[in-house]
mmCIF file of C-alpha atoms and ligand atoms in Angstrom:
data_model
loop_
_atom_site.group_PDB
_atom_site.id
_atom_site.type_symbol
_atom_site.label_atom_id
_atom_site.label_comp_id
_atom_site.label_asym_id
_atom_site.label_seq_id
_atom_site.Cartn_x
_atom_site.Cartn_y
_atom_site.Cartn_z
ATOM 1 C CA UNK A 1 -17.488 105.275 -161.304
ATOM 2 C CA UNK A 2 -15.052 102.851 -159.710
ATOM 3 C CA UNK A 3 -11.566 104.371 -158.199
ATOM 4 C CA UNK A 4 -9.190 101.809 -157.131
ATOM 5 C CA UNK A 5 -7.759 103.981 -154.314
ATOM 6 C CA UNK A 6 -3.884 103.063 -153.634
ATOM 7 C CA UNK A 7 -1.376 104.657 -151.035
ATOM 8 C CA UNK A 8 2.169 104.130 -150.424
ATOM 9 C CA UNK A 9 3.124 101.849 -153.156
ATOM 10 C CA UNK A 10 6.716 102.533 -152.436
ATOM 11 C CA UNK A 11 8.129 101.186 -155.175
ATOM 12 C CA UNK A 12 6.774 97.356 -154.863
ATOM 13 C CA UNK A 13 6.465 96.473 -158.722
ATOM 14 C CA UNK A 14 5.653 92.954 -157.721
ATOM 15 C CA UNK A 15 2.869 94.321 -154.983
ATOM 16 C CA UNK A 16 1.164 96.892 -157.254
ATOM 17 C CA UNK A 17 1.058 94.358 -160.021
ATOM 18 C CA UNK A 18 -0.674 91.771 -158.033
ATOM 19 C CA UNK A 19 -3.163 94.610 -156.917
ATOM 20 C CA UNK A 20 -4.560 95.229 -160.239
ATOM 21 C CA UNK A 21 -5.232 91.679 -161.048
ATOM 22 C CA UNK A 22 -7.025 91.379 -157.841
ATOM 23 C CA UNK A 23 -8.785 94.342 -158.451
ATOM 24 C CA UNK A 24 -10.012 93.247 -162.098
ATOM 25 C CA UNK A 25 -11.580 90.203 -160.525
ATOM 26 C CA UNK A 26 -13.280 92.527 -157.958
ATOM 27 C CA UNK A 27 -15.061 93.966 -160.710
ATOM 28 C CA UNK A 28 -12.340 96.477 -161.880
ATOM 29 C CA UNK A 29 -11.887 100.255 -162.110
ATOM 30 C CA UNK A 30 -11.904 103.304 -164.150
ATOM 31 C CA UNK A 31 -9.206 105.635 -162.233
ATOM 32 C CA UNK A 32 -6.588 105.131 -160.018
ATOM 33 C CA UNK A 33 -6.889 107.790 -156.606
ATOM 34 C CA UNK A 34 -2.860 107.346 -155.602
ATOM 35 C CA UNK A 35 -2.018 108.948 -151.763
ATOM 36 C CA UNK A 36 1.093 109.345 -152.759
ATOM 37 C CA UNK A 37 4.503 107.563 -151.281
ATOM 38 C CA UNK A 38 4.371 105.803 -155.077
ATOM 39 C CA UNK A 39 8.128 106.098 -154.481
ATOM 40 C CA UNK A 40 10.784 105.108 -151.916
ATOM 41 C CA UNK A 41 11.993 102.186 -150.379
ATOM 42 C CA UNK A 42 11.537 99.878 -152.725
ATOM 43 C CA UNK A 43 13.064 98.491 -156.159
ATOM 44 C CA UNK A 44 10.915 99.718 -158.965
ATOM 45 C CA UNK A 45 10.512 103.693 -158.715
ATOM 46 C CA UNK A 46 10.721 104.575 -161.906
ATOM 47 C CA UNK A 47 8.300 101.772 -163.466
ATOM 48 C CA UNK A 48 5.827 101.713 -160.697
ATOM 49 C CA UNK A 49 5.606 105.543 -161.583
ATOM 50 C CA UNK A 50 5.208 104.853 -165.285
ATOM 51 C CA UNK A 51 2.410 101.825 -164.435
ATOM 52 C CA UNK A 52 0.405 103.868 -163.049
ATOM 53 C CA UNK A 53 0.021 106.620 -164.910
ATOM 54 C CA UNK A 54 -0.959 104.417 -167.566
ATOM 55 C CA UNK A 55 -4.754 104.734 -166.214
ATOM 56 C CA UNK A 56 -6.961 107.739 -165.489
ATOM 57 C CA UNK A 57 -4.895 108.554 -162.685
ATOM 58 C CA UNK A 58 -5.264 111.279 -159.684
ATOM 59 C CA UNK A 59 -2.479 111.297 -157.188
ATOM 60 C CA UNK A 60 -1.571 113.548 -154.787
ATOM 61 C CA UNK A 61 2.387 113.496 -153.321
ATOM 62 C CA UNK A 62 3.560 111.932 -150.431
ATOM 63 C CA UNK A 63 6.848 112.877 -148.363
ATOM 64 C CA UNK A 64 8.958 110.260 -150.201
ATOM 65 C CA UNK A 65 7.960 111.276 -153.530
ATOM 66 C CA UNK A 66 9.051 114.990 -152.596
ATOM 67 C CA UNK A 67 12.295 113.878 -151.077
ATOM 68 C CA UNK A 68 12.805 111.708 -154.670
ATOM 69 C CA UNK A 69 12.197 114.547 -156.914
ATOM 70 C CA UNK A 70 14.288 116.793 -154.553
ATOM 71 C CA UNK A 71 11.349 119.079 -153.195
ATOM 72 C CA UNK A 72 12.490 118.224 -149.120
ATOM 73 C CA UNK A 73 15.579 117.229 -148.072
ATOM 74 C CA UNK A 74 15.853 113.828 -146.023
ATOM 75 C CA UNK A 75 17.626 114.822 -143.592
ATOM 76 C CA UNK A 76 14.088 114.384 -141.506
ATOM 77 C CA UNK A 77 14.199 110.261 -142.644
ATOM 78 C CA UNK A 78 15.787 107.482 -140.389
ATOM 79 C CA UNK A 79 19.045 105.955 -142.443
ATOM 80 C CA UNK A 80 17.531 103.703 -144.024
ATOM 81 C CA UNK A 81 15.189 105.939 -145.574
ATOM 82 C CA UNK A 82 17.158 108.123 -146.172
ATOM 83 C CA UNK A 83 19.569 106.077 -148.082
ATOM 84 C CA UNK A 84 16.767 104.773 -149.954
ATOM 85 C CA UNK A 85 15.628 107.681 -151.402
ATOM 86 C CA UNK A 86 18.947 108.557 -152.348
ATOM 87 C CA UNK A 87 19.324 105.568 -153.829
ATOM 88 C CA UNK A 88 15.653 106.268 -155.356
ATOM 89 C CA UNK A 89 16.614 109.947 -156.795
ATOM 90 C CA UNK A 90 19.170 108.269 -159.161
ATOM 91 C CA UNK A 91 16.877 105.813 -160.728
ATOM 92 C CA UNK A 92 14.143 108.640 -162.039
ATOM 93 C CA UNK A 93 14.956 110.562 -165.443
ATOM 94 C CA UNK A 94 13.822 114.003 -165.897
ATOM 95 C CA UNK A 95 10.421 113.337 -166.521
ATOM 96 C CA UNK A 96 9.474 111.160 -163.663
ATOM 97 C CA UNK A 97 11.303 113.722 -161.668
ATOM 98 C CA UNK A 98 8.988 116.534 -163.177
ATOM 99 C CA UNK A 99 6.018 114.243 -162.418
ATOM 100 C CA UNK A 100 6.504 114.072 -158.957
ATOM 101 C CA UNK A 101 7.275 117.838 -158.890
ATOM 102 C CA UNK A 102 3.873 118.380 -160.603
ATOM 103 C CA UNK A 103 1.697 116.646 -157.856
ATOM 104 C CA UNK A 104 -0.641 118.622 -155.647
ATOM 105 C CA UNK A 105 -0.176 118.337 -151.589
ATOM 106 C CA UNK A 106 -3.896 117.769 -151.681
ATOM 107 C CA UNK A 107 -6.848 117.065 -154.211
ATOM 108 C CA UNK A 108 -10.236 117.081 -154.144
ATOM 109 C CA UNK A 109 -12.736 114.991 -156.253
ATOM 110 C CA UNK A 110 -16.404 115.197 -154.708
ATOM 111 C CA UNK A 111 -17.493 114.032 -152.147
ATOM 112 C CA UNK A 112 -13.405 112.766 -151.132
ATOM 113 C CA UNK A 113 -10.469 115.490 -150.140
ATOM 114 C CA UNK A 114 -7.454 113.211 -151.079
ATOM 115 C CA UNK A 115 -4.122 113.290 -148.781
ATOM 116 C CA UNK A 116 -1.064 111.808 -148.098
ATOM 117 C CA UNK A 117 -0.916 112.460 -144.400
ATOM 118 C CA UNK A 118 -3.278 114.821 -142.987
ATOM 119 C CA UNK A 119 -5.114 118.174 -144.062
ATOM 120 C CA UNK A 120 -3.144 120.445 -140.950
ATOM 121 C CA UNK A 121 0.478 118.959 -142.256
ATOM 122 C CA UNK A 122 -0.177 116.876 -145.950
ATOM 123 C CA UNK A 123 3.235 115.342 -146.105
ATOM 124 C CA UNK A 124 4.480 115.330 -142.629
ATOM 125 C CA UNK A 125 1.517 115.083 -139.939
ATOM 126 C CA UNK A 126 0.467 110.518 -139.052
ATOM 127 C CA UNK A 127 -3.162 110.675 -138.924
ATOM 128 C CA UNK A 128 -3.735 107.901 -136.549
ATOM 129 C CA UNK A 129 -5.107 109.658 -133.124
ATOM 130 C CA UNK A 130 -8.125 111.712 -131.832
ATOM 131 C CA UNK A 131 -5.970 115.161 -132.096
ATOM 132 C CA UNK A 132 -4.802 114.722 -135.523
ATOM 133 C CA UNK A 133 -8.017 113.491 -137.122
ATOM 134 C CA UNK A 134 -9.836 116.700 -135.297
ATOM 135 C CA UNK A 135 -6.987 118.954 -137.020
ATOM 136 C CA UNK A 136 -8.219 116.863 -140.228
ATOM 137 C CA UNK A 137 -11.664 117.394 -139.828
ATOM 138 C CA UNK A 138 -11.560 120.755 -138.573
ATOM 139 C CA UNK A 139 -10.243 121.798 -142.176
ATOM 140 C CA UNK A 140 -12.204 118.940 -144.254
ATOM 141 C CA UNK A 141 -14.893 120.800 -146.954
ATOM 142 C CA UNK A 142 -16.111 117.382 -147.831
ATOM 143 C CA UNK A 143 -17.778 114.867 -146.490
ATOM 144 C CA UNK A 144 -14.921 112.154 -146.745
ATOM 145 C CA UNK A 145 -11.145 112.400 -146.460
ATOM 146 C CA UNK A 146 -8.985 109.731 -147.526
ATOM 147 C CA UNK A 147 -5.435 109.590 -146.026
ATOM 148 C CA UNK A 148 -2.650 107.067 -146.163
ATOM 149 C CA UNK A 149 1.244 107.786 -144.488
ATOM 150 C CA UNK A 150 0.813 105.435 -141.710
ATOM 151 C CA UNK A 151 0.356 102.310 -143.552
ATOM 152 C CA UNK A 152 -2.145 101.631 -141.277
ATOM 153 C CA UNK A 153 -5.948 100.767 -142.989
ATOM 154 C CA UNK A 154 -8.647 102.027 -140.577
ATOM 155 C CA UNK A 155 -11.979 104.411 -140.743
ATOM 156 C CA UNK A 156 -12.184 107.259 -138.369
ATOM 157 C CA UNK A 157 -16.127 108.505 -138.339
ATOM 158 C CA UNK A 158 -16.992 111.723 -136.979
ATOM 159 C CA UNK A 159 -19.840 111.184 -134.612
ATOM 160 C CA UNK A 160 -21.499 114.479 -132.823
ATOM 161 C CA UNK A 161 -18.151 116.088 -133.276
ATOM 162 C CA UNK A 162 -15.743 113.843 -132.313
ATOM 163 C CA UNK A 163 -13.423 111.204 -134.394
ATOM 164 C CA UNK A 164 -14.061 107.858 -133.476
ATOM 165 C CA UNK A 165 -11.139 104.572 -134.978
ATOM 166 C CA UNK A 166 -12.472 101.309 -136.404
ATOM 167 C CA UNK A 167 -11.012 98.571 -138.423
ATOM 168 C CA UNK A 168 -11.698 98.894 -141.820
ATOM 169 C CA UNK A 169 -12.684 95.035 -142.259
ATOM 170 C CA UNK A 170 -12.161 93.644 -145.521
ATOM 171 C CA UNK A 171 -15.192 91.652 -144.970
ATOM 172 C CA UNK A 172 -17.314 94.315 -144.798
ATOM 173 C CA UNK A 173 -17.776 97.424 -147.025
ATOM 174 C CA UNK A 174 -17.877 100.911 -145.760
ATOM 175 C CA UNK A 175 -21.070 102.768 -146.794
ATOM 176 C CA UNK A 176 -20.503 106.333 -147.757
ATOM 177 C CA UNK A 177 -23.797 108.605 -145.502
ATOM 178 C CA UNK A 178 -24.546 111.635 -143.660
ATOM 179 C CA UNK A 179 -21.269 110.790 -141.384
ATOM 180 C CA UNK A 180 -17.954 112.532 -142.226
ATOM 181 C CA UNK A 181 -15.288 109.989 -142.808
ATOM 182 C CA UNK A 182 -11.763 109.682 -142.771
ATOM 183 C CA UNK A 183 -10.543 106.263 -144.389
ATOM 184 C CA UNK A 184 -6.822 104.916 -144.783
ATOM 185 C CA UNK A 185 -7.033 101.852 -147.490
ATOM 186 C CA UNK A 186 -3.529 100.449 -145.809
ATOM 187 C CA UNK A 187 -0.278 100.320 -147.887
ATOM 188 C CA UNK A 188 0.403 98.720 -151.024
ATOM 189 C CA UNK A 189 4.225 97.821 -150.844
ATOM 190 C CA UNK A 190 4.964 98.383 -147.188
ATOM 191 C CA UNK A 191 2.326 97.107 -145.321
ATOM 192 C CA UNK A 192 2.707 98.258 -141.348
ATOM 193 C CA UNK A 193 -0.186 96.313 -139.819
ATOM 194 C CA UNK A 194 1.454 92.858 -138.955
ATOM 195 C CA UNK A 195 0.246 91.441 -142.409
ATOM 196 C CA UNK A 196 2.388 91.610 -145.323
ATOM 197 C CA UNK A 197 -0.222 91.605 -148.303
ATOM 198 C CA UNK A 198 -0.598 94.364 -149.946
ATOM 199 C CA UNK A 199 -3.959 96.365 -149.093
ATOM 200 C CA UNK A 200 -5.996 98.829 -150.990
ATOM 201 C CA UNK A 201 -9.607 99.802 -151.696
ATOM 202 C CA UNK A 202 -12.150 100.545 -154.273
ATOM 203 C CA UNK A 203 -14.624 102.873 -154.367
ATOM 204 C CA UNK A 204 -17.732 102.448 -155.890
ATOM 205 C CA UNK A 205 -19.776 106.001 -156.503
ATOM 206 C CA UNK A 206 -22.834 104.650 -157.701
ATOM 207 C CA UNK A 207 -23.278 102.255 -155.110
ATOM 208 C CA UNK A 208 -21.671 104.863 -152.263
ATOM 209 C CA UNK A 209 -19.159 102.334 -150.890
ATOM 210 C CA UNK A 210 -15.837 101.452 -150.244
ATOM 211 C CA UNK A 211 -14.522 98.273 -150.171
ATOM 212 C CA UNK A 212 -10.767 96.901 -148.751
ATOM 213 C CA UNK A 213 -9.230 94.307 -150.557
ATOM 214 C CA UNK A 214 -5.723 92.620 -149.634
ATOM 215 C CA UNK A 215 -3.672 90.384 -151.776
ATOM 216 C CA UNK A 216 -0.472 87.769 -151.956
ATOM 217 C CA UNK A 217 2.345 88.419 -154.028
ATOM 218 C CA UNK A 218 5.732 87.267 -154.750
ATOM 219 C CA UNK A 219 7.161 89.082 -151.655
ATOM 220 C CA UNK A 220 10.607 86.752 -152.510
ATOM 221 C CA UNK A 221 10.809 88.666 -156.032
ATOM 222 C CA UNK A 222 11.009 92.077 -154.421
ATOM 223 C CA UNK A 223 13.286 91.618 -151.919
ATOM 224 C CA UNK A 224 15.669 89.865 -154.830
ATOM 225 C CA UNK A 225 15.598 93.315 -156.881
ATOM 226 C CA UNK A 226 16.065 95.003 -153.355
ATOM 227 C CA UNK A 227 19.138 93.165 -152.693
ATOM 228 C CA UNK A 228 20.515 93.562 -156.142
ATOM 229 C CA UNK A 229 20.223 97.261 -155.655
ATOM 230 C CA UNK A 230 22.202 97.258 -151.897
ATOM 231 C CA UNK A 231 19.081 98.643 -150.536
ATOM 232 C CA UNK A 232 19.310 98.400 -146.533
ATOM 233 C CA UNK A 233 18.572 95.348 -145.112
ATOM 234 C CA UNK A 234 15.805 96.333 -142.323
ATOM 235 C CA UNK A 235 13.596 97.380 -145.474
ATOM 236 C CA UNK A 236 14.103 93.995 -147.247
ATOM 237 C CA UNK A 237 13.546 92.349 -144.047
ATOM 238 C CA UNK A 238 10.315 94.162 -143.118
ATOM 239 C CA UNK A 239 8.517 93.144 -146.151
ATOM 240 C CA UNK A 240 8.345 89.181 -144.326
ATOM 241 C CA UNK A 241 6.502 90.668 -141.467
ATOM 242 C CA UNK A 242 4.183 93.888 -142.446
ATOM 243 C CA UNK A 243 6.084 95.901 -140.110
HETATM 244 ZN ZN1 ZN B 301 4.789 105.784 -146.944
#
């Protein structure tokens, strides 16, 4: 089985498009694993909902997806986050809404626990230190975790007990052992890591690896439709940059 694993979309039609062509000439998938964060920020809420639950889809919610369908109040978000998912809130109907209402804080599908931000605090806690990957790991019952929130890729192994950080290198695919693993596949329409392609993953279960793929996209296109919509300016801007 082949999961295309995706995390914080936020909204980026253009990006999440251009990540399942790339992943078709990769060899394609048969489900989508979704971190959640599928909403916020960007233009396209409502469709980039809709696109992916075309597939076999799991997805677990982020904390812009609760804020969207009104679960948390963003009162917790910077401005311009919160005014984007204000802004977001008004472009879902009922159904989306009830959607993003319906998705689990956490999922597991053996050997992977799925997350948006950490096991000890799902839709609040950054895993992206040694104290929050032990809180992880501490309460992990499989062997791997996969996390997103940060928008940071990266694979955090648990050697003799303690979390160690590594790249996750796109040139070189992550084999699934004896090691406990926790494994961020980057962001799909907000990429934080000083390079604005969109990033992602697939996971192949047969062969017991994961692979991290990134991809170019019309960034221009997005940040038209973001304009168009009065979103803030620091989020169109950040899309140039991967920041
Ligand atoms: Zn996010």
């Amino acid at each position: 089985m082949r999961a295309l694993i995706l995390s914080d979309i936020h909204a980026n039609l253009e990006a999440l498009e251009a990540v399942f062509v790339d992943a078709q000439s990769w060899g394609g998938f048969d489900a989508i694993w979704c971190l959640g964060d599928t909403v916020g920020y960007g233009p396209d809420p409502a469709a980039c909902i809709e696109r992916i639950r075309e597939f076999d889809l799991v997805a677990v919610a982020g904390n812009h997806d609760a804020a969207a369908a009104g679960l948390i109040d963003a009162s917790d978000f910077n401005d311009d986050a919160k005014a984007a998912a204000k802004w977001t809130a008004g472009q879902l109907d009922a159904e989306q809404r009830d959607f993003l209402t319906s998705l689990p804080l956490v999922s597991v599908q053996e050997p992977f626990t799925l997350v948006h931000g950490s096991l000890r605090d799902p839709i609040v806690e950054y895993l992206l230190d040694r104290d929050s990957a032990m809180g992880t790991l501490a309460l992990l019952e499989t062997s791997y975790c996969l996390v997103g929130h940060s928008h940071i890729p990266f694979v955090c192994r648990e050697v003799q007990g303690e979390p160690g950080f590594v790249d996750f290198s796109e040139d070189e695919p992550v084999a699934l052992g004896d090691e406990r693993l926790i494994i961020n596949p980057g962001s799909v329409g907000q990429p934080r890591d000083r390079d604005p392609r969109p990033s992602y993953a697939i996971c192949d279960t047969t062969d017991n690896v994961i692979d991290r793929y990134r991809v170019t996209y019309n960034i221009a296109k997005t940040q038209e439709k973001m304009r168009a919509a009065a979103l803030p300016a620091h989020l169109i801007d950040r899309l140039n940059h991967g920041l």
